[in-house]
Short mmCIF file of C-alpha atoms in Angstrom, two decimals:
data_model
loop_
_atom_site.label_atom_id
_atom_site.label_comp_id
_atom_site.label_asym_id
_atom_site.label_seq_id
_atom_site.Cartn_x
_atom_site.Cartn_y
_atom_site.Cartn_z
CA UNK A 1 81.24 87.66 118.09
CA UNK A 2 80.97 86.35 121.65
CA UNK A 3 78.52 89.08 122.67
CA UNK A 4 76.29 88.34 119.69
CA UNK A 5 76.24 84.61 120.47
CA UNK A 6 75.88 84.95 124.24
CA UNK A 7 74.34 88.31 125.27
CA UNK A 8 74.12 87.18 128.91
CA UNK A 9 77.45 87.94 130.60
CA UNK A 10 77.44 84.95 132.98
CA UNK A 11 76.67 82.51 130.16
CA UNK A 12 79.33 84.15 127.99
CA UNK A 13 81.98 83.93 130.72
CA UNK A 14 81.11 80.27 131.35
CA UNK A 15 81.37 79.49 127.64
CA UNK A 16 84.71 81.27 127.41
CA UNK A 17 86.06 79.27 130.36
CA UNK A 18 84.87 76.04 128.72
CA UNK A 19 86.52 76.98 125.42
CA UNK A 20 89.74 77.89 127.27
CA UNK A 21 89.67 74.49 129.01
CA UNK A 22 89.16 72.81 125.62
CA UNK A 23 92.11 74.69 124.11
CA UNK A 24 94.30 73.70 127.08
CA UNK A 25 93.28 70.08 126.48
CA UNK A 26 94.16 70.30 122.78
CA UNK A 27 97.51 71.89 123.62
CA UNK A 28 98.23 69.20 126.19
CA UNK A 29 97.80 66.55 123.47
CA UNK A 30 100.20 68.47 121.22
CA UNK A 31 102.65 69.40 123.99
CA UNK A 32 105.48 67.30 122.50
CA UNK A 33 105.27 69.08 119.13
CA UNK A 34 108.40 70.93 118.08
CA UNK A 35 108.05 74.16 116.15
CA UNK A 36 110.48 76.29 114.18
CA UNK A 37 109.80 80.01 114.04
CA UNK A 38 110.57 81.19 110.53
CA UNK A 39 109.99 84.87 111.15
CA UNK A 40 112.69 85.68 113.64
CA UNK A 41 113.91 88.69 111.71
CA UNK A 42 116.88 87.31 109.81
CA UNK B 1 119.82 77.50 124.97
CA UNK B 2 117.66 77.20 128.10
CA UNK B 3 114.34 78.45 126.80
CA UNK B 4 112.46 78.15 123.50
CA UNK B 5 109.87 80.55 122.17
CA UNK B 6 106.32 79.67 123.23
CA UNK B 7 107.55 76.66 125.25
CA UNK B 8 106.18 75.81 128.71
CA UNK B 9 109.25 77.55 130.15
CA UNK B 10 108.44 80.64 128.08
CA UNK B 11 104.87 80.67 129.38
CA UNK B 12 106.05 80.21 132.98
CA UNK B 13 108.53 83.04 132.52
CA UNK B 14 105.73 85.21 131.07
CA UNK B 15 103.54 84.48 134.11
CA UNK B 16 106.42 85.54 136.36
CA UNK B 17 106.91 88.77 134.34
CA UNK B 18 103.17 89.56 134.42
CA UNK B 19 103.13 89.19 138.23
CA UNK B 20 106.35 91.21 138.57
CA UNK B 21 105.12 94.13 136.45
CA UNK B 22 101.60 94.11 137.90
CA UNK B 23 102.64 93.89 141.56
CA UNK B 24 105.54 96.36 141.70
CA UNK B 25 105.92 100.09 141.15
CA UNK B 26 108.62 102.71 140.53
CA UNK B 27 112.28 101.71 140.24
CA UNK B 28 111.62 98.15 141.46
CA UNK B 29 109.26 97.61 138.53
CA UNK B 30 111.65 99.22 136.03
CA UNK B 31 114.81 97.45 137.22
CA UNK B 32 112.97 94.19 137.87
CA UNK B 33 111.52 94.10 134.35
CA UNK B 34 114.87 95.03 132.82
CA UNK B 35 116.55 92.22 134.78
CA UNK B 36 113.85 89.80 133.61
CA UNK B 37 114.31 90.89 129.98
CA UNK B 38 118.09 90.45 130.15
CA UNK B 39 117.72 87.05 131.84
CA UNK B 40 115.27 86.03 129.11
CA UNK B 41 117.64 87.05 126.29
CA UNK B 42 120.48 85.17 128.00
CA UNK B 43 118.30 82.06 128.37
CA UNK B 44 117.17 82.31 124.76
CA UNK B 45 120.39 83.31 122.96
CA UNK B 46 123.22 82.44 125.34
CA UNK B 47 126.09 84.69 126.48
CA UNK B 48 127.28 85.73 123.01
CA UNK B 49 123.75 86.48 121.82
CA UNK B 50 123.14 88.57 124.94
CA UNK B 51 126.49 90.38 124.55
CA UNK B 52 125.70 91.17 120.88
CA UNK B 53 122.24 92.43 121.84
CA UNK B 54 123.51 94.62 124.68
CA UNK B 55 126.36 95.97 122.53
CA UNK B 56 123.96 96.91 119.73
CA UNK B 57 121.45 98.45 122.18
CA UNK B 58 124.25 100.48 123.83
CA UNK B 59 125.55 101.60 120.47
CA UNK B 60 122.00 102.55 119.48
CA UNK B 61 121.60 104.63 122.65
CA UNK B 62 124.96 106.39 122.11
CA UNK B 63 124.26 107.12 118.45
CA UNK B 64 120.77 108.34 119.34
CA UNK B 65 122.37 110.89 121.73
CA UNK B 66 124.68 112.01 118.90
CA UNK B 67 121.76 112.08 116.49
CA UNK B 68 119.80 114.41 118.78
CA UNK B 69 122.52 116.92 119.54
CA UNK B 70 124.65 117.03 116.37
CA UNK B 71 124.30 118.81 113.04
CA UNK B 72 122.16 117.38 110.22
CA UNK B 73 125.09 115.61 108.56
CA UNK B 74 126.34 114.13 111.83
CA UNK B 75 122.80 112.91 112.48
CA UNK B 76 122.67 111.22 109.08
CA UNK B 77 126.11 109.74 109.73
CA UNK B 78 125.10 108.31 113.11
CA UNK B 79 122.02 106.58 111.64
CA UNK B 80 124.11 105.27 108.72
CA UNK B 81 126.77 103.96 111.09
CA UNK B 82 124.12 102.07 113.07
CA UNK B 83 122.81 100.43 109.88
CA UNK B 84 126.37 99.51 108.76
CA UNK B 85 127.16 97.92 112.14
CA UNK B 86 123.87 96.02 111.87
CA UNK B 87 124.82 94.71 108.40
CA UNK B 88 128.25 93.70 109.68
CA UNK B 89 126.90 91.99 112.80
CA UNK B 90 124.30 90.03 110.86
CA UNK B 91 127.02 89.04 108.37
CA UNK B 92 124.97 89.69 105.24
CA UNK B 93 125.79 87.32 102.38
CA UNK B 94 126.85 90.17 100.06
CA UNK B 95 129.64 91.17 102.50
CA UNK B 96 131.61 88.32 100.92
CA UNK B 97 131.98 90.56 97.85
CA UNK B 98 133.81 93.26 99.84
CA UNK B 99 135.39 91.61 102.86
CA UNK B 100 137.82 88.69 103.23
CA UNK B 101 136.47 85.80 105.32
CA UNK B 102 138.90 86.64 108.15
CA UNK B 103 137.26 90.07 108.56
CA UNK B 104 133.75 88.64 108.92
CA UNK B 105 132.60 87.88 112.46
CA UNK B 106 129.59 85.65 111.94
CA UNK B 107 129.48 84.75 115.66
CA UNK B 108 128.01 88.23 116.32
CA UNK B 109 124.98 87.21 114.28
CA UNK B 110 121.98 86.83 116.54
CA UNK B 111 118.21 86.85 116.13
CA UNK B 112 116.19 89.84 117.25
CA UNK B 113 118.64 92.46 115.95
CA UNK B 114 116.47 93.44 112.98
CA UNK B 115 113.53 94.29 115.24
CA UNK B 116 115.94 96.06 117.59
CA UNK B 117 117.35 98.13 114.70
CA UNK B 118 113.92 99.38 113.67
CA UNK B 119 112.99 100.28 117.25
CA UNK B 120 116.25 102.25 117.68
CA UNK B 121 115.91 104.04 114.32
CA UNK B 122 112.29 104.95 115.04
CA UNK B 123 113.23 106.60 118.35
CA UNK B 124 116.25 108.28 116.75
CA UNK B 125 114.25 109.84 113.91
CA UNK B 126 111.14 110.74 115.92
CA UNK B 127 113.11 112.24 118.81
CA UNK B 128 115.05 114.48 116.42
CA UNK B 129 111.90 115.59 114.58
CA UNK B 130 110.13 116.30 117.89
CA UNK B 131 107.44 113.60 117.54
CA UNK B 132 108.95 112.08 120.70
CA UNK B 133 109.42 114.94 123.15
CA UNK B 134 111.78 113.16 125.54
CA UNK B 135 113.49 109.76 125.77
CA UNK B 136 113.02 108.52 129.31
CA UNK B 137 116.19 106.60 130.34
CA UNK B 138 114.07 104.52 132.73
CA UNK B 139 111.72 103.40 129.93
CA UNK B 140 114.01 103.18 126.87
CA UNK B 141 116.01 100.00 127.83
CA UNK B 142 112.82 98.10 128.60
CA UNK B 143 111.28 99.38 125.36
CA UNK B 144 114.23 97.99 123.39
CA UNK B 145 114.55 94.67 125.22
CA UNK B 146 110.95 93.80 126.26
CA UNK B 147 110.98 89.98 126.10
CA UNK B 148 107.50 89.69 124.62
CA UNK B 149 108.30 91.56 121.40
CA UNK B 150 112.08 91.14 121.31
CA UNK B 151 112.32 88.26 118.85
CA UNK B 152 109.49 88.68 116.38
CA UNK B 153 107.70 91.94 117.11
CA UNK B 154 105.16 93.43 116.63
CA UNK B 155 107.14 96.66 116.25
CA UNK B 156 105.66 98.85 118.96
CA UNK B 157 106.18 102.61 118.89
CA UNK B 158 108.08 104.13 121.82
CA UNK B 159 105.28 106.57 122.69
CA UNK B 160 102.76 103.74 122.87
CA UNK B 161 105.05 101.64 125.12
CA UNK B 162 105.93 104.61 127.35
CA UNK B 163 102.30 105.70 127.85
CA UNK B 164 101.20 102.19 128.78
CA UNK B 165 104.24 101.67 131.03
CA UNK B 166 103.40 104.92 132.86
CA UNK B 167 99.71 103.91 133.06
CA UNK B 168 98.71 106.95 131.00
CA UNK B 169 96.83 104.60 128.69
CA UNK B 170 95.39 101.23 129.63
CA UNK B 171 96.36 98.09 127.74
CA UNK B 172 92.98 96.46 128.44
CA UNK B 173 89.83 97.14 130.44
CA UNK B 174 90.13 96.27 134.12
CA UNK B 175 87.45 93.60 134.01
CA UNK B 176 87.56 89.83 134.54
CA UNK B 177 86.22 89.30 131.04
CA UNK B 178 88.96 91.39 129.38
CA UNK B 179 91.58 89.34 131.23
CA UNK B 180 89.85 86.11 130.27
CA UNK B 181 89.86 87.32 126.64
CA UNK B 182 93.63 87.92 126.87
CA UNK B 183 94.10 84.39 128.22
CA UNK B 184 91.92 82.97 125.44
CA UNK B 185 93.96 84.86 122.89
CA UNK B 186 97.18 83.30 124.24
CA UNK B 187 95.67 79.83 124.04
CA UNK B 188 94.26 80.37 120.56
CA UNK B 189 97.67 81.67 119.39
CA UNK B 190 99.34 78.53 120.76
CA UNK B 191 96.79 76.35 118.94
CA UNK B 192 97.53 78.24 115.69
CA UNK B 193 101.27 77.66 116.11
CA UNK B 194 101.38 74.14 117.55
CA UNK B 195 98.33 72.47 116.03
CA UNK B 196 97.18 74.16 112.82
CA UNK B 197 100.60 75.50 111.75
CA UNK B 198 102.43 72.21 112.28
CA UNK B 199 99.71 70.33 110.40
CA UNK B 200 99.95 72.68 107.39
CA UNK B 201 103.77 72.57 107.53
CA UNK B 202 103.68 68.92 106.36
CA UNK B 203 102.52 70.11 102.94
CA UNK B 204 104.57 73.33 102.80
CA UNK B 205 107.57 74.15 100.64
CA UNK B 206 110.86 73.20 102.31
CA UNK B 207 114.04 75.33 102.14
CA UNK B 208 115.96 72.82 99.98
CA UNK B 209 113.19 72.05 97.49
CA UNK B 210 114.15 71.60 93.83
CA UNK B 211 111.28 73.72 92.56
CA UNK B 212 111.84 72.90 88.89
CA UNK B 213 111.37 69.19 89.62
CA UNK B 214 107.85 69.78 90.98
CA UNK B 215 104.66 69.41 88.95
CA UNK B 216 102.49 72.53 88.72
CA UNK B 217 100.01 71.03 91.18
CA UNK B 218 102.71 70.17 93.71
CA UNK B 219 104.24 73.63 93.31
CA UNK B 220 100.89 75.33 93.91
CA UNK B 221 100.06 73.19 96.94
CA UNK B 222 103.47 73.69 98.57
CA UNK B 223 103.45 77.44 97.97
CA UNK B 224 99.92 78.00 99.27
CA UNK B 225 100.61 75.69 102.22
CA UNK B 226 103.74 77.67 103.08
CA UNK B 227 101.75 80.92 102.89
CA UNK B 228 99.18 79.62 105.39
CA UNK B 229 101.83 77.95 107.56
CA UNK B 230 103.70 81.26 107.83
CA UNK B 231 100.46 83.04 108.69
CA UNK B 232 99.62 80.53 111.45
CA UNK B 233 103.21 80.52 112.76
CA UNK B 234 103.68 84.29 112.88
CA UNK B 235 100.15 85.49 113.64
CA UNK B 236 99.85 82.78 116.32
CA UNK B 237 103.03 84.06 117.91
CA UNK B 238 101.65 87.62 117.76
CA UNK B 239 98.38 86.48 119.39
CA UNK B 240 100.38 85.01 122.27
CA UNK B 241 102.57 88.07 122.85
CA UNK B 242 99.64 90.49 122.47
CA UNK B 243 97.77 88.44 125.10
CA UNK B 244 100.81 88.42 127.40
CA UNK B 245 101.37 92.15 126.79
CA UNK B 246 97.72 92.88 127.61
CA UNK B 247 98.00 91.07 130.95
CA UNK B 248 101.32 92.81 131.66
CA UNK B 249 99.87 96.25 130.85
CA UNK B 250 102.05 96.91 127.78
CA UNK B 251 100.04 95.61 124.87
CA UNK B 252 101.85 95.64 121.50
CA UNK B 253 99.94 96.77 118.39
CA UNK B 254 97.91 94.40 116.22
CA UNK B 255 100.00 92.88 113.44
CA UNK B 256 97.52 90.92 111.29
CA UNK B 257 94.08 91.46 109.85
CA UNK B 258 93.12 88.41 107.76
CA UNK B 259 95.73 88.99 105.00
CA UNK B 260 94.21 86.20 102.85
CA UNK B 261 91.19 88.50 102.34
CA UNK B 262 93.37 91.28 100.90
CA UNK B 263 92.06 92.46 97.53
CA UNK B 264 95.30 93.93 96.22
CA UNK B 265 98.96 93.80 97.16
CA UNK B 266 98.95 97.21 98.91
CA UNK B 267 95.98 96.01 100.98
CA UNK B 268 97.91 92.79 101.73
CA UNK B 269 100.75 94.74 103.37
CA UNK B 270 98.27 96.63 105.53
CA UNK B 271 96.95 93.28 106.77
CA UNK B 272 100.18 91.26 107.00
CA UNK B 273 102.92 92.28 109.46
CA UNK B 274 101.14 95.61 109.73
CA UNK B 275 103.54 97.11 112.29
CA UNK B 276 106.43 96.62 109.85
CA UNK B 277 104.43 98.12 106.96
CA UNK B 278 103.60 101.21 109.00
CA UNK B 279 107.27 101.55 110.02
CA UNK B 280 108.44 101.28 106.41
CA UNK B 281 105.74 103.70 105.26
CA UNK B 282 106.78 106.32 107.83
CA UNK B 283 110.55 106.04 107.53
CA UNK B 284 111.20 104.83 103.96
CA UNK B 285 108.24 105.24 101.59
CA UNK B 286 106.97 108.68 102.65
CA UNK B 287 110.41 110.41 102.79
CA UNK B 288 111.48 108.91 99.45
CA UNK B 289 108.14 109.75 97.80
CA UNK B 290 108.19 113.34 99.10
CA UNK B 291 111.83 113.77 98.09
CA UNK B 292 111.10 112.44 94.59
CA UNK B 293 108.08 114.72 94.18
CA UNK B 294 110.12 117.74 95.26
CA UNK B 295 112.74 117.05 92.58
CA UNK B 296 112.31 118.63 89.16
CA UNK B 297 112.52 115.24 87.40
CA UNK B 298 109.50 113.70 89.18
CA UNK B 299 107.45 116.76 90.18
CA UNK B 300 104.94 116.09 87.40
CA UNK B 301 105.22 112.29 87.58
CA UNK B 302 103.60 111.17 90.86
CA UNK B 303 102.99 107.65 89.53
CA UNK B 304 106.69 107.16 88.73
CA UNK B 305 107.68 108.69 92.09
CA UNK B 306 105.30 106.30 93.87
CA UNK B 307 106.68 103.30 92.00
CA UNK B 308 110.29 104.21 92.80
CA UNK B 309 109.42 104.76 96.47
CA UNK B 310 107.53 101.45 96.60
CA UNK B 311 110.40 99.54 94.95
CA UNK B 312 112.94 101.01 97.36
CA UNK B 313 110.67 100.34 100.34
CA UNK B 314 110.22 96.71 99.37
CA UNK B 315 113.96 96.35 98.74
CA UNK B 316 114.60 97.57 102.31
CA UNK B 317 111.85 95.25 103.53
CA UNK B 318 113.45 92.28 101.76
CA UNK B 319 116.91 93.02 103.16
CA UNK B 320 115.45 93.56 106.61
CA UNK B 321 113.75 90.17 106.50
CA UNK B 322 116.97 88.27 105.89
CA UNK B 323 120.61 88.29 104.96
CA UNK B 324 120.57 86.09 101.86
CA UNK B 325 119.88 86.64 98.15
CA UNK B 326 116.46 85.00 98.52
CA UNK B 327 115.24 87.84 100.75
CA UNK B 328 116.57 90.43 98.31
CA UNK B 329 114.52 88.79 95.55
CA UNK B 330 111.54 88.51 97.93
CA UNK B 331 111.65 92.30 98.32
CA UNK B 332 112.12 92.91 94.60
CA UNK B 333 109.18 90.66 93.73
CA UNK B 334 106.93 92.56 96.15
CA UNK B 335 108.23 95.86 94.74
CA UNK B 336 107.35 94.62 91.26
CA UNK B 337 103.85 93.55 92.38
CA UNK B 338 103.27 97.01 93.87
CA UNK B 339 104.52 98.68 90.69
CA UNK B 340 102.24 96.52 88.52
CA UNK B 341 99.31 97.20 90.84
CA UNK B 342 99.86 100.96 90.75
CA UNK B 343 100.19 101.06 86.94
CA UNK B 344 97.19 98.75 86.47
CA UNK B 345 95.13 100.87 88.85
CA UNK B 346 96.16 104.01 86.96
CA UNK B 347 95.12 102.47 83.62
CA UNK B 348 91.78 101.23 84.98
CA UNK B 349 90.94 104.60 86.55
CA UNK B 350 91.73 106.32 83.23
CA UNK B 351 89.55 103.86 81.26
CA UNK B 352 86.63 103.24 83.62
CA UNK B 353 86.64 106.21 85.94
CA UNK B 354 86.97 106.00 89.74
CA UNK B 355 83.26 105.54 90.41
CA UNK B 356 82.75 102.60 88.04
CA UNK B 357 86.01 100.95 89.12
CA UNK B 358 84.99 101.18 92.77
CA UNK B 359 81.65 99.56 91.91
CA UNK B 360 83.31 96.67 90.03
CA UNK B 361 85.78 96.09 92.87
CA UNK B 362 83.00 96.10 95.45
CA UNK B 363 81.01 93.43 93.57
CA UNK B 364 81.48 89.82 94.75
CA UNK B 365 83.19 88.63 91.52
CA UNK B 366 85.52 91.64 91.73
CA UNK B 367 86.35 90.85 95.36
CA UNK B 368 86.93 87.13 94.72
CA UNK B 369 89.21 87.79 91.72
CA UNK B 370 91.14 90.45 93.68
CA UNK B 371 91.59 88.10 96.65
CA UNK B 372 92.69 85.15 94.49
CA UNK B 373 95.24 87.19 92.54
CA UNK B 374 96.63 88.81 95.70
CA UNK B 375 96.89 85.54 97.61
CA UNK B 376 98.80 83.87 94.76
CA UNK B 377 101.07 86.89 94.19
CA UNK B 378 101.96 87.00 97.90
CA UNK B 379 102.42 83.21 98.06
CA UNK B 380 104.74 83.32 95.03
CA UNK B 381 106.94 85.96 96.67
CA UNK B 382 107.26 83.72 99.76
CA UNK B 383 108.99 81.17 97.52
CA UNK B 384 112.15 83.28 97.83
CA UNK B 385 111.53 83.81 101.54
CA UNK B 386 111.58 80.08 102.22
CA UNK B 387 114.18 78.66 99.80
CA UNK B 388 117.81 78.54 100.94
CA UNK B 389 120.53 80.15 98.81
CA UNK B 390 121.63 77.00 96.86
CA UNK B 391 117.99 76.30 95.96
CA UNK B 392 117.39 79.93 94.87
CA UNK B 393 120.57 79.86 92.75
CA UNK B 394 119.57 76.51 91.19
CA UNK B 395 116.10 77.89 90.43
CA UNK B 396 117.44 81.06 88.82
CA UNK B 397 119.98 79.08 86.76
CA UNK B 398 117.24 76.71 85.64
CA UNK B 399 114.96 79.58 84.62
CA UNK B 400 117.70 81.49 82.80
#
């Protein structure tokens, strides 16, 4: 998907870094969220 | 205890493990990673959880040695003993029918044992049959206890782990972009778990729900929401550990492939928790199916043999997923869906022919109908996965 959207490697890498930064930002906002894992095997 | 799954501490620990595995070689790498795995299990489960895990791993190793050197019956006995100890340690609900309360040691119950059991059994069976040529004592403990897949899989095969550990196969390409992709996958997995999953969880079925008191609309919403919550929760976790494994050089197998697009229930199990499905296919379905076909009663009845094998496989799957009656029913419901699918498929092939049936299924209405039916059938089975025992009993009493 990434290669189709951004055939140029430098542009693609830059976009990926920007998306990663965005995801880190989102996770920072939700950092206090508590989660239960329901699939722990028993 | 001291660390939670996918917490900041977990991610910091993972970064430490990645650096440790990537920067060391030989015995330092092996012993260092084993120490890190044991420290992780202690931090996650506490001293009793760690002791239970180490006891079961040690027992598994000992019984695997017996399994490899003993006669056929002793081999069967050693595998059976391992499963019985597992059932006892997890304190399955049905043990109450056979054992007095004083004989049940529920404090041995700890998470991660079900994945551990399937890893041990896989090595046991494949080493005896020759699929695994040699169990490397330097690799095996880390294979069993690897922190990234210890709690919730995916169930990696020993050969795959060993070859990546020994750098015979590469987990990912040695490029900046491949490493960035692994990092992105970790972040996206965390977003699935912490953001999307927790949002959907607000609408999802809760363990103590009185299902019979819900309207049909509420029931549908809660079931479908639980289905998607579980997908986000589990597949997000898998994304994170696959990303971590890729950076560490021991990438676990893929576990999900858009299960909501599955067009029948057999297809669903090849897209959902795929590593478990492949394990069950190799070690339960195929042997049972072959055994049934080789018997005089089922030799001319492959459909019946397939249905029996599928029912038994799903029963094992249900009991593996959990210790309560709800999980048993979860397995039986999936077994029933597979049986209905196989019979329905058989009838349609007889009436329409394979070519015409394939054409209908490939058409967009055929695909949409198949996806909708499969999604709802799978979501319905998760009802018994999520409800606690009193709620399951109340539901069954209300229905009967």
